[in-house]
Coordinates of C-alpha atoms and ligand atoms in Angstrom, one line a residue:
Chain A
M1 CA 4.0 -4.6 -16.7
T2 CA 4.2 -8.0 -14.6
K3 CA 7.8 -8.9 -13.9
T4 CA 8.0 -13.2 -14.8
I5 CA 9.6 -14.9 -12.4
D6 CA 13.1 -13.3 -11.2
K7 CA 15.3 -15.9 -12.2
N8 CA 17.7 -15.2 -9.2
F9 CA 15.1 -16.2 -6.7
S10 CA 14.1 -20.0 -6.6
M11 CA 11.9 -18.9 -4.0
P12 CA 9.5 -15.8 -3.5
K13 CA 10.8 -13.7 -0.5
C14 CA 7.7 -14.0 1.1
F15 CA 8.0 -17.6 1.8
N16 CA 8.7 -19.0 5.2
E17 CA 11.4 -21.2 4.3
R18 CA 11.0 -22.9 7.5
S19 CA 7.6 -24.2 6.0
K20 CA 9.8 -25.8 3.0
P21 CA 9.7 -28.2 1.8
S22 CA 6.2 -27.8 1.9
L23 CA 3.5 -30.8 2.8
Y24 CA 2.2 -30.5 -1.0
C25 CA 2.8 -33.4 -3.2
P26 CA 5.0 -33.7 -5.8
G27 CA 3.8 -32.0 -8.8
C28 CA 0.4 -30.4 -7.0
G29 CA -0.7 -27.5 -8.9
Q30 CA -1.7 -25.8 -5.7
S31 CA 2.0 -25.5 -4.7
I32 CA 2.5 -23.9 -8.1
F33 CA -0.2 -21.8 -7.5
L34 CA 1.1 -20.6 -4.3
K35 CA 4.7 -19.7 -5.9
H36 CA 3.5 -17.7 -8.4
L37 CA 1.6 -16.2 -5.7
G38 CA 4.9 -15.3 -4.0
F39 CA 6.3 -13.8 -6.6
I40 CA 3.4 -11.4 -7.0
I41 CA 3.2 -10.4 -3.6
D42 CA 7.0 -9.8 -4.1
D43 CA 6.5 -7.7 -7.0
L44 CA 3.8 -5.9 -5.6
E45 CA 5.4 -5.1 -2.1
I46 CA 2.4 -5.9 -0.3
Q47 CA 3.7 -8.8 2.1
G48 CA 3.7 -6.4 5.3
K49 CA 0.3 -5.7 4.2
T50 CA -1.2 -8.7 3.4
T51 CA -3.6 -11.1 5.0
L52 CA -4.5 -14.6 3.9
G53 CA -7.3 -17.1 5.2
I54 CA -7.6 -20.5 4.2
D55 CA -10.2 -23.4 3.7
I56 CA -10.1 -27.1 4.8
G57 CA -8.9 -28.9 1.6
C58 CA -5.9 -29.1 0.5
S59 CA -5.0 -25.2 1.2
L60 CA -5.0 -26.1 4.7
L61 CA -1.6 -27.5 4.2
A62 CA -0.2 -23.7 3.4
W63 CA -1.1 -22.7 7.3
N64 CA 2.6 -21.4 7.7
F65 CA 3.7 -20.9 3.9
F66 CA 4.6 -17.2 4.0
N67 CA 5.7 -14.8 6.1
F68 CA 2.7 -12.8 6.8
D69 CA -0.6 -13.5 9.0
I70 CA -2.6 -16.5 8.1
V71 CA -5.3 -18.1 9.5
Q72 CA -7.0 -21.5 8.8
T73 CA -10.6 -21.7 8.9
H74 CA -12.9 -23.8 8.2
H75 CA -14.1 -26.0 5.0
G76 CA -16.1 -23.2 2.7
R77 CA -15.5 -20.6 5.4
S78 CA -12.6 -18.6 4.4
V79 CA -14.7 -16.2 2.4
P80 CA -16.7 -15.0 5.5
V81 CA -13.6 -14.7 7.7
A82 CA -12.0 -12.6 5.1
V83 CA -15.1 -10.6 4.9
G84 CA -15.7 -9.9 8.6
Y85 CA -11.6 -9.2 8.6
K86 CA -11.9 -6.7 5.8
L87 CA -14.5 -4.9 7.3
S88 CA -12.9 -4.2 10.5
N89 CA -9.1 -3.7 9.0
K90 CA -10.0 -1.9 5.7
R91 CA -6.1 -1.0 4.9
R92 CA -5.3 -4.9 5.0
I93 CA -5.1 -6.7 1.8
V94 CA -7.2 -9.7 2.2
M95 CA -7.4 -13.2 0.5
S96 CA -9.3 -16.3 0.8
I97 CA -7.6 -19.5 -0.7
M98 CA -10.0 -22.9 -1.2
G99 CA -10.5 -25.7 -3.0
D100 CA -13.4 -26.2 -5.9
G101 CA -15.2 -27.8 -2.9
G102 CA -14.9 -25.5 -0.6
G103 CA -15.9 -22.7 -3.2
Y104 CA -18.7 -24.3 -4.8
A105 CA -20.5 -27.1 -2.6
I106 CA -20.3 -25.8 1.0
G107 CA -19.4 -22.4 0.8
L108 CA -20.9 -21.5 -2.2
Q109 CA -23.6 -19.5 -0.3
S110 CA -21.1 -17.2 1.0
L111 CA -18.9 -16.9 -2.1
L112 CA -21.8 -15.5 -4.3
H113 CA -22.6 -13.5 -1.5
A114 CA -19.4 -11.7 -0.9
A115 CA -19.1 -11.4 -4.7
F116 CA -23.2 -9.8 -4.7
R117 CA -22.1 -7.3 -1.8
N118 CA -18.9 -6.6 -3.8
N119 CA -16.7 -7.0 -0.5
P120 CA -13.3 -6.1 -1.2
I121 CA -11.4 -9.3 -0.8
S122 CA -9.5 -11.5 -3.3
V123 CA -10.7 -15.3 -3.9
F124 CA -8.8 -17.8 -5.2
V125 CA -10.4 -20.9 -6.0
L126 CA -8.2 -23.8 -7.0
N127 CA -10.3 -26.2 -9.4
N128 CA -8.6 -29.4 -9.8
T129 CA -11.9 -30.9 -10.2
G130 CA -12.4 -33.1 -7.1
Y131 CA -12.1 -33.2 -3.6
S132 CA -8.4 -33.8 -2.7
M133 CA -7.9 -33.9 0.6
T134 CA -10.3 -36.7 1.3
G135 CA -9.0 -38.6 -1.4
G136 CA -10.3 -37.9 -4.4
Q137 CA -14.3 -37.7 -4.1
M138 CA -16.4 -36.2 -7.1
A139 CA -16.9 -32.3 -7.0
P140 CA -19.4 -29.9 -8.4
T141 CA -16.5 -29.4 -11.1
S142 CA -16.1 -33.1 -12.0
I143 CA -16.1 -33.1 -15.6
P144 CA -18.8 -35.7 -17.0
G145 CA -17.2 -39.3 -17.4
E146 CA -14.8 -38.4 -14.9
I147 CA -14.0 -41.4 -12.3
T148 CA -13.9 -40.4 -9.0
T149 CA -13.9 -42.5 -5.8
T150 CA -17.6 -41.6 -5.6
S151 CA -18.6 -41.5 -9.4
P152 CA -17.0 -45.0 -9.8
S153 CA -18.5 -45.4 -13.4
G154 CA -17.9 -41.8 -14.3
K155 CA -19.3 -38.7 -13.5
D156 CA -23.0 -38.8 -14.7
P157 CA -24.3 -35.6 -15.5
K158 CA -28.1 -36.8 -15.2
N159 CA -27.6 -37.5 -11.2
S160 CA -24.9 -34.8 -10.7
G161 CA -24.8 -32.2 -13.0
K162 CA -22.2 -31.2 -15.5
A163 CA -19.3 -29.3 -14.8
F164 CA -19.6 -26.6 -12.5
H165 CA -18.5 -23.3 -13.8
G166 CA -17.7 -20.7 -11.2
P167 CA -16.4 -17.8 -12.4
E168 CA -19.0 -17.8 -15.1
L169 CA -21.8 -18.0 -12.6
I170 CA -20.2 -15.2 -10.1
K171 CA -20.0 -13.0 -13.3
Q172 CA -23.7 -12.6 -13.1
I173 CA -24.5 -11.6 -9.7
S174 CA -21.3 -9.0 -9.6
D175 CA -20.3 -6.1 -9.5
N176 CA -19.3 -4.3 -12.5
S177 CA -16.3 -3.1 -10.9
A178 CA -15.4 -6.9 -9.5
Y179 CA -12.4 -8.8 -11.3
I180 CA -13.6 -12.4 -12.3
A181 CA -11.2 -14.6 -14.2
R182 CA -9.8 -17.9 -14.7
A183 CA -6.2 -18.8 -15.2
S184 CA -4.4 -22.4 -15.4
V185 CA -1.0 -23.3 -14.1
S186 CA -0.1 -24.5 -17.8
N187 CA 0.4 -20.7 -18.6
P188 CA 2.4 -19.2 -15.8
I189 CA 2.6 -15.9 -17.4
M190 CA -1.0 -15.1 -17.9
L191 CA -1.3 -16.7 -14.3
Q192 CA 1.1 -14.2 -12.9
K193 CA -1.2 -11.6 -14.8
M194 CA -4.2 -12.3 -13.6
I195 CA -2.9 -13.1 -9.9
K196 CA -1.8 -9.6 -10.3
K197 CA -5.3 -7.9 -11.3
T198 CA -6.9 -10.2 -8.5
L199 CA -4.8 -8.0 -5.8
E200 CA -4.9 -5.0 -7.7
N201 CA -8.7 -4.9 -8.1
Q202 CA -8.9 -5.1 -4.3
I203 CA -6.6 -2.4 -3.8
K204 CA -7.3 0.3 -6.2
N205 CA -10.9 -0.5 -6.8
N206 CA -11.9 -1.8 -3.5
S207 CA -13.7 -4.4 -5.0
F208 CA -14.8 -8.2 -5.5
S209 CA -12.0 -9.9 -7.1
F210 CA -12.0 -13.7 -8.1
L211 CA -9.6 -15.9 -9.6
E212 CA -10.4 -19.6 -10.5
V213 CA -7.1 -21.6 -11.1
L214 CA -6.8 -24.7 -12.7
T215 CA -4.5 -27.1 -10.8
P216 CA -3.3 -30.8 -11.4
C217 CA -3.6 -33.3 -8.4
P218 CA -1.4 -36.0 -9.8
T219 CA -2.2 -37.8 -6.3
N220 CA -5.8 -38.6 -7.0
W221 CA -5.9 -38.2 -10.5
K222 CA -3.2 -41.2 -10.4
T223 CA -1.4 -39.6 -13.1
T224 CA 2.1 -39.2 -14.4
A225 CA 3.6 -35.6 -15.0
S226 CA 2.7 -36.0 -18.9
E227 CA -0.9 -37.6 -17.8
S228 CA -1.2 -34.6 -15.7
F229 CA -0.6 -32.3 -18.2
N230 CA -2.8 -34.1 -20.8
F231 CA -5.9 -34.2 -17.8
L232 CA -5.3 -30.5 -17.6
S233 CA -5.8 -29.6 -21.1
K234 CA -8.8 -31.6 -21.1
M235 CA -9.9 -29.3 -18.1
E236 CA -8.9 -26.3 -20.2
K237 CA -11.3 -27.3 -23.1
E238 CA -14.1 -27.5 -20.2
F239 CA -13.3 -24.5 -18.6
P240 CA -12.0 -21.7 -20.5
I241 CA -9.2 -19.6 -19.6
G242 CA -9.7 -16.0 -19.7
E243 CA -11.1 -12.6 -18.1
M244 CA -14.8 -12.4 -17.6
T245 CA -15.5 -8.6 -17.7
K246 CA -19.3 -7.6 -16.9
N247 CA -19.4 -5.7 -20.4
E248 CA -18.0 -8.2 -22.8
K249 CA -20.3 -9.3 -25.9
Chain B
M1 CA -33.6 7.9 43.6
E2 CA -31.7 5.8 41.0
K3 CA -32.5 6.4 37.0
L4 CA -34.4 4.0 35.6
S5 CA -34.7 3.1 31.6
Y6 CA -37.5 1.8 30.3
I7 CA -36.4 -0.8 28.1
T8 CA -36.8 -4.2 26.6
G9 CA -34.1 -7.0 26.9
N10 CA -32.8 -6.9 23.7
E11 CA -32.5 -3.2 23.9
A12 CA -30.7 -3.4 27.1
A13 CA -28.3 -6.1 25.4
V14 CA -27.2 -3.7 22.6
L15 CA -26.9 -0.8 24.9
G16 CA -24.8 -3.2 27.4
A17 CA -22.6 -4.4 24.5
I18 CA -22.0 -0.9 23.3
E19 CA -20.9 -0.1 26.9
G20 CA -18.9 -2.9 27.1
D21 CA -16.9 -1.6 23.9
A22 CA -18.4 -3.8 21.3
E23 CA -17.3 -2.6 17.8
S24 CA -18.9 -5.1 15.5
F25 CA -22.0 -6.8 14.7
F26 CA -23.0 -9.9 12.4
G27 CA -26.2 -11.5 12.4
Y28 CA -29.3 -13.1 10.6
P29 CA -32.6 -12.4 11.6
I30 CA -34.1 -14.9 14.5
T31 CA -37.0 -14.4 16.8
P32 CA -36.6 -13.8 19.9
A33 CA -33.3 -12.4 18.9
T34 CA -33.9 -10.2 16.0
E35 CA -34.3 -6.9 17.9
I36 CA -30.5 -6.8 18.6
L37 CA -29.8 -6.9 15.0
E38 CA -31.9 -4.2 14.4
G39 CA -31.4 -2.4 17.5
W40 CA -27.3 -2.4 16.8
I41 CA -27.7 -1.4 12.9
R42 CA -30.1 1.4 14.2
K43 CA -27.0 2.8 16.5
A44 CA -24.3 1.7 14.3
E45 CA -25.6 4.4 11.9
E46 CA -25.8 7.4 14.6
N47 CA -21.8 6.2 15.1
K48 CA -19.6 5.6 12.8
N49 CA -17.2 3.6 14.8
L50 CA -20.0 0.5 15.2
N51 CA -19.8 -1.6 12.5
Y52 CA -22.3 -4.4 10.9
L53 CA -23.0 -6.9 8.5
Q54 CA -26.3 -8.5 7.8
T55 CA -25.1 -12.1 6.3
E56 CA -26.5 -14.7 4.5
D57 CA -27.1 -17.0 7.5
E58 CA -25.7 -17.8 10.9
I59 CA -22.7 -19.8 9.4
A60 CA -21.3 -16.5 7.9
A61 CA -22.4 -14.5 10.8
G62 CA -20.3 -16.5 13.1
F63 CA -17.1 -16.7 11.0
A64 CA -17.4 -12.8 10.0
V65 CA -17.3 -12.4 13.7
I66 CA -14.4 -14.5 13.8
G67 CA -12.7 -12.1 11.2
A68 CA -13.5 -9.1 13.2
L69 CA -11.9 -10.8 16.4
L70 CA -8.5 -11.3 14.7
A71 CA -8.3 -7.6 13.3
G72 CA -8.8 -7.1 17.5
K73 CA -12.4 -5.8 17.3
K74 CA -14.7 -6.6 20.5
A75 CA -17.3 -8.4 17.7
F76 CA -20.6 -10.5 18.5
T77 CA -23.4 -12.0 17.1
A78 CA -27.2 -12.7 18.5
T79 CA -29.1 -15.5 17.7
A80 CA -31.6 -18.4 18.8
G81 CA -32.9 -21.7 18.5
I82 CA -31.8 -23.7 15.0
G83 CA -30.0 -20.5 14.2
H84 CA -27.8 -21.3 17.3
V85 CA -27.1 -24.7 16.1
L86 CA -25.7 -23.0 12.6
M87 CA -23.6 -21.1 14.7
Q88 CA -22.1 -24.4 16.5
D89 CA -19.6 -24.3 13.0
P90 CA -17.8 -21.1 13.7
I91 CA -18.1 -21.6 17.7
S92 CA -16.2 -24.9 17.6
M93 CA -13.3 -23.1 15.6
A94 CA -13.3 -20.0 18.1
E95 CA -12.9 -22.8 20.7
N96 CA -10.2 -24.5 18.9
E97 CA -8.1 -21.1 17.9
R98 CA -9.2 -19.8 21.4
L99 CA -11.0 -16.9 20.3
P100 CA -13.1 -14.5 22.2
F101 CA -16.1 -15.2 20.3
V102 CA -18.9 -13.5 22.1
G103 CA -22.7 -14.5 21.6
I104 CA -25.9 -13.6 23.1
I105 CA -28.6 -16.4 23.1
A106 CA -32.4 -15.5 23.0
Q107 CA -33.4 -18.9 23.8
R108 CA -36.6 -20.4 22.4
G109 CA -38.5 -23.7 22.1
G110 CA -36.8 -26.4 20.5
P111 CA -35.8 -28.8 19.0
S112 CA -36.5 -27.7 15.3
T113 CA -38.0 -24.6 14.6
G114 CA -40.2 -25.2 17.7
T115 CA -41.9 -22.3 19.1
V116 CA -40.5 -18.3 18.4
I117 CA -41.0 -17.4 22.5
Y118 CA -39.4 -19.2 25.3
S119 CA -37.4 -22.1 26.6
Q120 CA -34.5 -22.9 28.4
Q121 CA -33.6 -25.8 26.0
E122 CA -30.3 -23.9 24.8
L123 CA -28.2 -24.5 27.4
N124 CA -26.5 -28.1 26.5
L125 CA -26.0 -26.5 22.8
A126 CA -24.3 -23.0 24.4
S127 CA -22.2 -25.1 26.9
Y128 CA -21.4 -28.3 24.7
G129 CA -22.3 -27.7 21.4
G130 CA -19.2 -27.8 19.7
N131 CA -17.0 -31.3 18.5
G132 CA -15.2 -30.7 21.3
D133 CA -15.1 -30.4 25.1
G134 CA -17.3 -27.8 26.0
L135 CA -14.6 -25.2 26.9
R136 CA -17.0 -22.0 27.0
I137 CA -18.2 -19.5 29.3
V138 CA -22.1 -19.0 29.5
Y139 CA -23.8 -16.8 31.6
S140 CA -27.6 -17.2 32.5
A141 CA -29.4 -13.5 32.7
S142 CA -32.5 -13.5 34.9
S143 CA -33.8 -9.9 34.7
V144 CA -33.6 -7.1 31.9
S145 CA -31.1 -4.9 34.2
E146 CA -28.8 -8.0 34.4
V147 CA -29.0 -8.6 30.9
Y148 CA -27.9 -4.7 30.7
Y149 CA -24.9 -5.6 32.8
L150 CA -23.5 -9.1 31.5
S151 CA -23.6 -7.7 27.9
Q152 CA -20.9 -5.8 28.9
K153 CA -19.4 -8.0 31.0
V154 CA -19.2 -11.2 28.5
F155 CA -16.8 -9.0 26.2
S156 CA -14.2 -8.8 29.0
I157 CA -14.4 -12.0 30.0
A158 CA -14.1 -13.5 26.5
W159 CA -10.9 -11.4 25.9
K160 CA -9.0 -11.9 29.3
Y161 CA -9.3 -15.7 29.1
R162 CA -9.7 -16.1 25.6
F163 CA -12.4 -18.6 25.5
P164 CA -15.8 -18.3 23.7
T165 CA -18.0 -16.5 26.0
F166 CA -22.2 -16.7 25.9
L167 CA -24.8 -14.8 27.4
L168 CA -28.1 -16.7 27.6
T169 CA -31.3 -15.0 27.8
D170 CA -35.0 -16.2 26.4
G171 CA -37.9 -14.9 24.5
Y172 CA -39.9 -13.5 27.8
L173 CA -36.5 -11.7 28.9
A174 CA -35.7 -10.3 25.3
K175 CA -39.3 -8.9 24.6
Q176 CA -40.2 -7.5 28.0
R177 CA -40.4 -3.9 28.8
V178 CA -39.6 -3.0 32.1
N179 CA -37.9 0.0 34.5
T180 CA -34.2 -1.2 34.0
K181 CA -31.4 -0.2 36.3
L182 CA -28.5 0.5 34.1
E183 CA -25.2 -0.9 36.2
K184 CA -21.9 -0.4 34.5
Y185 CA -19.4 -3.1 34.4
L186 CA -16.3 -1.6 36.2
K187 CA -13.4 -3.8 34.9
P188 CA -13.4 -3.6 31.4
F189 CA -10.5 -5.6 29.6
P190 CA -9.3 -4.2 26.3
S191 CA -9.2 -6.0 22.9
S192 CA -5.8 -6.3 20.9
K193 CA -4.9 -7.5 17.5
I194 CA -5.0 -11.3 17.1
L195 CA -3.4 -11.4 13.8
R196 CA -0.6 -8.8 14.7
E197 CA 0.6 -7.8 11.2
M198 CA 4.3 -8.3 12.0
K199 CA 6.0 -8.7 8.8
D200 CA 9.2 -10.5 11.0
K201 CA 6.7 -12.5 13.1
P202 CA 3.7 -13.3 11.2
T203 CA 0.8 -15.1 13.0
H204 CA 0.0 -18.3 11.7
L205 CA -3.3 -19.8 13.2
R206 CA -4.4 -23.1 12.8
N207 CA -7.2 -25.5 14.1
C208 CA -6.1 -28.8 12.0
Y209 CA -2.9 -30.5 13.4
G210 CA -1.4 -33.5 11.6
S211 CA -0.3 -35.4 14.8
E212 CA -2.4 -36.6 18.0
I213 CA 0.2 -35.9 20.7
E214 CA 0.9 -32.4 19.0
F215 CA -3.0 -31.8 19.1
A216 CA -3.4 -33.5 22.7
N217 CA -0.8 -31.2 24.3
I218 CA -2.7 -27.9 23.0
L219 CA -6.4 -29.3 24.3
K220 CA -4.3 -30.3 27.8
R221 CA -3.4 -26.8 27.7
N222 CA -6.6 -25.3 27.1
I223 CA -8.1 -27.7 29.8
A224 CA -5.5 -26.2 32.6
D225 CA -6.5 -22.8 31.5
Y226 CA -10.2 -23.5 31.9
K227 CA -9.6 -25.1 35.1
S228 CA -7.6 -22.3 36.3
L229 CA -10.6 -19.9 35.4
I230 CA -13.1 -21.6 37.2
N231 CA -12.8 -19.9 40.8
K232 CA -12.7 -16.5 39.1
V233 CA -15.4 -16.5 36.6
A234 CA -17.9 -18.8 38.5
E235 CA -20.6 -17.0 40.5
S236 CA -24.0 -17.6 41.8
E237 CA -26.7 -15.5 43.7
S238 CA -28.6 -16.8 46.6
Y239 CA -31.7 -15.6 48.0
K240 CA -32.5 -16.7 51.8
A241 CA -31.0 -19.8 51.2
S242 CA -28.2 -20.1 54.2
D243 CA -30.8 -21.4 56.6
S244 CA -33.3 -23.0 53.7
K245 CA -34.5 -26.1 54.4
Y246 CA -36.0 -26.5 50.6
L247 CA -33.3 -25.3 48.4
I248 CA -34.6 -24.4 44.7
I249 CA -31.7 -24.4 42.1
A250 CA -33.1 -22.1 39.1
H251 CA -31.4 -19.9 36.5
G252 CA -32.6 -17.4 34.2
S253 CA -36.2 -16.5 34.2
V254 CA -37.2 -19.3 36.2
A255 CA -35.1 -18.3 38.7
S256 CA -36.7 -14.7 38.6
A257 CA -39.9 -16.5 39.1
A258 CA -38.7 -18.9 42.1
K259 CA -37.6 -15.8 43.8
D260 CA -41.1 -14.7 44.5
S261 CA -42.0 -18.2 45.0
V262 CA -39.3 -18.3 48.1
D263 CA -41.4 -14.8 49.6
I264 CA -44.7 -16.8 49.1
L265 CA -43.7 -19.9 50.5
R266 CA -41.4 -18.1 53.5
N267 CA -45.2 -16.3 54.2
S268 CA -46.8 -19.5 54.7
N269 CA -43.8 -20.5 57.1
V270 CA -41.9 -22.9 54.7
K271 CA -38.4 -22.4 54.9
A272 CA -37.4 -21.8 51.0
G273 CA -34.3 -20.4 49.8
L274 CA -33.0 -20.1 46.2
L275 CA -29.6 -20.3 44.3
R276 CA -29.1 -18.9 41.2
P277 CA -26.2 -20.0 39.1
I278 CA -25.0 -16.9 37.0
T279 CA -22.8 -18.9 35.3
I280 CA -23.8 -22.2 33.7
R281 CA -20.3 -22.9 32.4
P282 CA -18.3 -22.6 35.0
L283 CA -21.0 -23.9 37.6
D284 CA -20.3 -22.1 41.0
S285 CA -19.8 -25.8 42.4
R286 CA -18.6 -24.7 45.7
N287 CA -21.3 -22.4 46.6
I288 CA -24.1 -25.2 45.2
R289 CA -22.4 -27.7 47.1
R290 CA -22.4 -25.7 50.4
L291 CA -26.0 -25.0 50.1
A292 CA -27.4 -28.0 48.7
L293 CA -25.7 -30.5 51.3
K294 CA -27.4 -28.6 53.7
A295 CA -30.8 -28.5 52.7
E296 CA -33.3 -31.2 53.3
K297 CA -34.5 -31.1 50.2
V298 CA -33.4 -29.8 46.7
F299 CA -35.7 -28.8 43.8
I300 CA -34.2 -28.0 40.2
I301 CA -36.6 -26.4 38.1
E302 CA -36.2 -25.6 34.3
S303 CA -38.1 -25.1 31.1
A304 CA -36.3 -27.8 29.6
F305 CA -35.8 -31.9 30.4
E306 CA -33.6 -32.0 33.0
Q307 CA -30.6 -30.1 30.8
F308 CA -29.7 -28.2 33.9
A309 CA -30.4 -30.6 36.5
R310 CA -27.9 -33.0 34.9
M311 CA -25.4 -30.3 35.2
I312 CA -25.9 -29.8 39.0
I313 CA -26.3 -33.3 39.8
F314 CA -22.8 -34.1 37.8
K315 CA -21.2 -31.4 40.4
V316 CA -22.8 -32.6 43.5
P317 CA -23.7 -36.5 43.3
E318 CA -24.5 -36.7 46.6
I319 CA -27.9 -34.7 46.1
A320 CA -29.4 -37.0 43.6
N321 CA -31.5 -39.0 46.1
K322 CA -32.7 -35.9 47.9
T323 CA -33.4 -33.6 44.7
V324 CA -37.0 -33.1 43.0
K325 CA -36.6 -32.4 39.2
I326 CA -39.2 -30.2 37.8
Y327 CA -39.3 -29.5 34.4
K328 CA -41.5 -28.0 31.8
P329 CA -39.4 -27.7 28.5
A330 CA -40.5 -24.5 26.6
E331 CA -43.0 -23.7 28.9
G332 CA -42.5 -21.0 31.8
F333 CA -43.5 -20.9 35.3
T334 CA -45.6 -18.5 37.7
P335 CA -43.9 -18.0 41.2
D336 CA -47.4 -19.4 42.5
E337 CA -47.0 -22.4 40.7
I338 CA -43.7 -23.1 41.7
A339 CA -44.9 -22.6 45.3
S340 CA -47.6 -25.2 44.9
L341 CA -44.8 -27.7 43.1
V342 CA -42.7 -27.1 46.3
N343 CA -45.6 -27.3 48.8
E344 CA -46.8 -31.0 47.0
K345 CA -43.1 -32.5 47.7
I346 CA -42.5 -31.8 51.1
Ligands
TPP1 C1 -18.1 -29.4 7.4 C2 -17.2 -30.1 6.9 N1 -17.5 -31.1 6.1 C3 -16.4 -32.1 5.6 C4 -15.2 -31.9 5.7 C5 -14.2 -32.8 5.0 N2 -13.2 -32.4 4.3 C6 -12.1 -31.8 4.1 S1 -11.5 -31.6 3.0 C7 -12.9 -31.6 2.1 C8 -12.5 -31.5 0.6 C9 -12.1 -30.7 0.1 O1 -12.0 -30.2 -1.2 P1 -11.7 -29.3 -2.1 O2 -12.5 -27.9 -1.4 O3 -12.3 -29.1 -3.4 O4 -10.3 -28.8 -1.7 P2 -9.1 -29.6 -1.9 O5 -8.7 -30.4 -1.0 O6 -9.2 -30.4 -3.5 O7 -8.1 -28.9 -2.2 C10 -13.9 -32.3 2.7 C11 -15.4 -32.8 2.2 C12 -14.6 -30.9 6.3 N3 -13.5 -30.4 7.3 N4 -15.9 -30.1 7.1
SF4_2 S1 -3.8 -34.3 -3.1 FE1 -3.9 -33.6 -4.9 S2 -4.5 -31.3 -4.4 FE2 -3.7 -32.2 -2.3 S3 -1.5 -31.7 -2.2 FE3 -1.6 -34.0 -3.3 S4 -1.3 -33.2 -5.2 FE4 -2.2 -31.3 -4.3

C-alpha cells in the first residue's frame, strides 16, 4: 500500500534542504510533482540507490533538488544519458525527468527507442502543454486553439497537429512488461501510486517505465490559482488519466 | 624478430581500446568507422566485461557514452563525417562538465555526405566543434600501429586530465590491412565513478548557470587547467628535420606519405625534413617554432582547405611569409607527388 503524504514532514527526507526554497515559480506543477516523487523515494527507501538525469527545460532547475546524484544533461537528452548509465551500473535505480518538449519533440527519437528496447529506466515527462523555460512557445502537446507565443491566434491543428499523446504512442511499441501511465497533480493519491509503480517496475521487472504527469505552468499560462486548475481540468479531458497496459481492451 | 599482426586500422582501434581498458562502446554505423562498432560487438560477445549499444543515432550514442562515463566506465564512440557533426551535441556537454569523453574519428570527405573514403577535413570540427572554446585533446594517427598505440593512450589522457579526447584517423588508415606492431602504452590511468553514489555527499553536475560571473569562473579554471596540460600532452615527431632547409609540416596519412618524400628529396640532394604533430590540440608549438624558424621554407600539406595551416601559422605567425600551403581537400597525396610539389617551389 502506498502511504500518502507523511503529515509529520513538510518536506521529503531526500530533499536537499539547501536548495530550498527552490527556483520553481509559485504554483508550478513541476515542483508539486517533485515533492511527491520525494515522498515515494522516502517510502521505498531508495534514496541511496537512485540516480537522476534531468533535461534542459524547467526540469533543469532540479539540478540539486534531492540528496542523491543528479546530472543535468541537454534538451531532450536525459533519456540516452540514463540508458548509458543504467547499462553501466545495473544496480542503480535510474530516473529521467523532462518536459513535454524534451520528451515529445527534440528527444522523441531517444524516448521511443528506449521504450522499444525496453531499457530499464523510469522516465517522467511533465506535460504543461508548452515550452515553459523559453517563455511559453507551442509544444506538440498544446491543445488545438491554445494561445502561445508561437500560436498567437490559437494552435491550428491543420498546420501544427492536434495534441500529442505520448503514453498512448509509447504503448504501441513497448514491451508487455513496460509500465505506462498518465497522472495529474490534481489527484495526489493517484499520482503517488503511479510514481511508485513507475519506480517499482524498473526495480522488480527490470523494464521500461513511463509516467506522463499533467503539471500547471501558471507563469506561462498567465493564470491565477483557480484558472490554473480550470485549465488542468481541460487538459485532463484531452489527456485521459490512467494506466495503459498492453493487454487492456 | 618482433611479432606483427596483420590487421586494419579499425581493427587496431578496437584492439587498442580494449588494451587501454575500455569497457563500453556506443555507436551508429557510418563509413569508414563502422568496423569499430562491428569489431567491438564481436569482442563483447566473447568477453562479458565489455558492453555496448547500437543506438538510434550519434546524438544518443554520445549521450549514452556520457551516461557510462558517469558510472565510471571507460566508454567511447567512433564516428565520421556527418555523424561527427551530430556528435558535437554530447561533446559540448562533456566539454562543459569536464567529462572524459573519448571518440575515434575516421575522417571522410565533407561537407555533408561528401565521400565515404578519405579527408583531413574534420580537424576543425574535432578541435573546435562545440559551442565553447575547444578545450579538447586531439591526436592524429599516421599509421595502423600508431592507431593501436593511441587508441590505448586516449583513455588514460581523457581520464587523467578530464577533457574530451579524440583520435583522428581517416578512411585510408581505417581500412588498410598491414603488418602492424602492437606496442603497449605503459602508463594507464584508471577511471573512477563520477557520480559517486554517496548519500551524504551527493554529486550534482550541471552545465547551465544563472550568472555570467559564476560561469566565467568555471571557464577560467578550465582554461587554466588546459594551459597547464599543454607541455605534458603536446607531442610531435620529427624526421630528418634538425638540419633541414625545407621543412614539411603534415599530420596523419599525409605525414606518412611526406616521410617517404623526405627520403626521395634527400636522394636528390634536397635537404628536406618532416615535422609531424601527433597532437593537433594542443599543438607542440615549441617544437614547431624551433624547427620552422630555422628552415628556409616551410611546406604545410594537408587534405583539407587550410584547416591545418591556419592552426600552425596561428602558433608561429613569423613563418607566414616563407610558408607554402599545399592542400587537396578530401584527396590523398603520394610521396612522389609531395616530392615534386616541393621541388617546384624551391
Ligand atoms: C538543442 C536545444 N534547442 C533549444 C534549446 C532551448 N530550450 C531550452 S528549454 C526549451 C523548451 C523546454 O520545454 P519543455 O521540454 O516542454 O520543458 P518545460 O520548460 O516546459 O518544463 C528549449 C526549446 C536548448 N536548450 N537546446
Ligand atoms: S515557468 Fe512554468 S513550468 Fe517553469 S517553473 Fe515556472 S511555472 Fe513551472
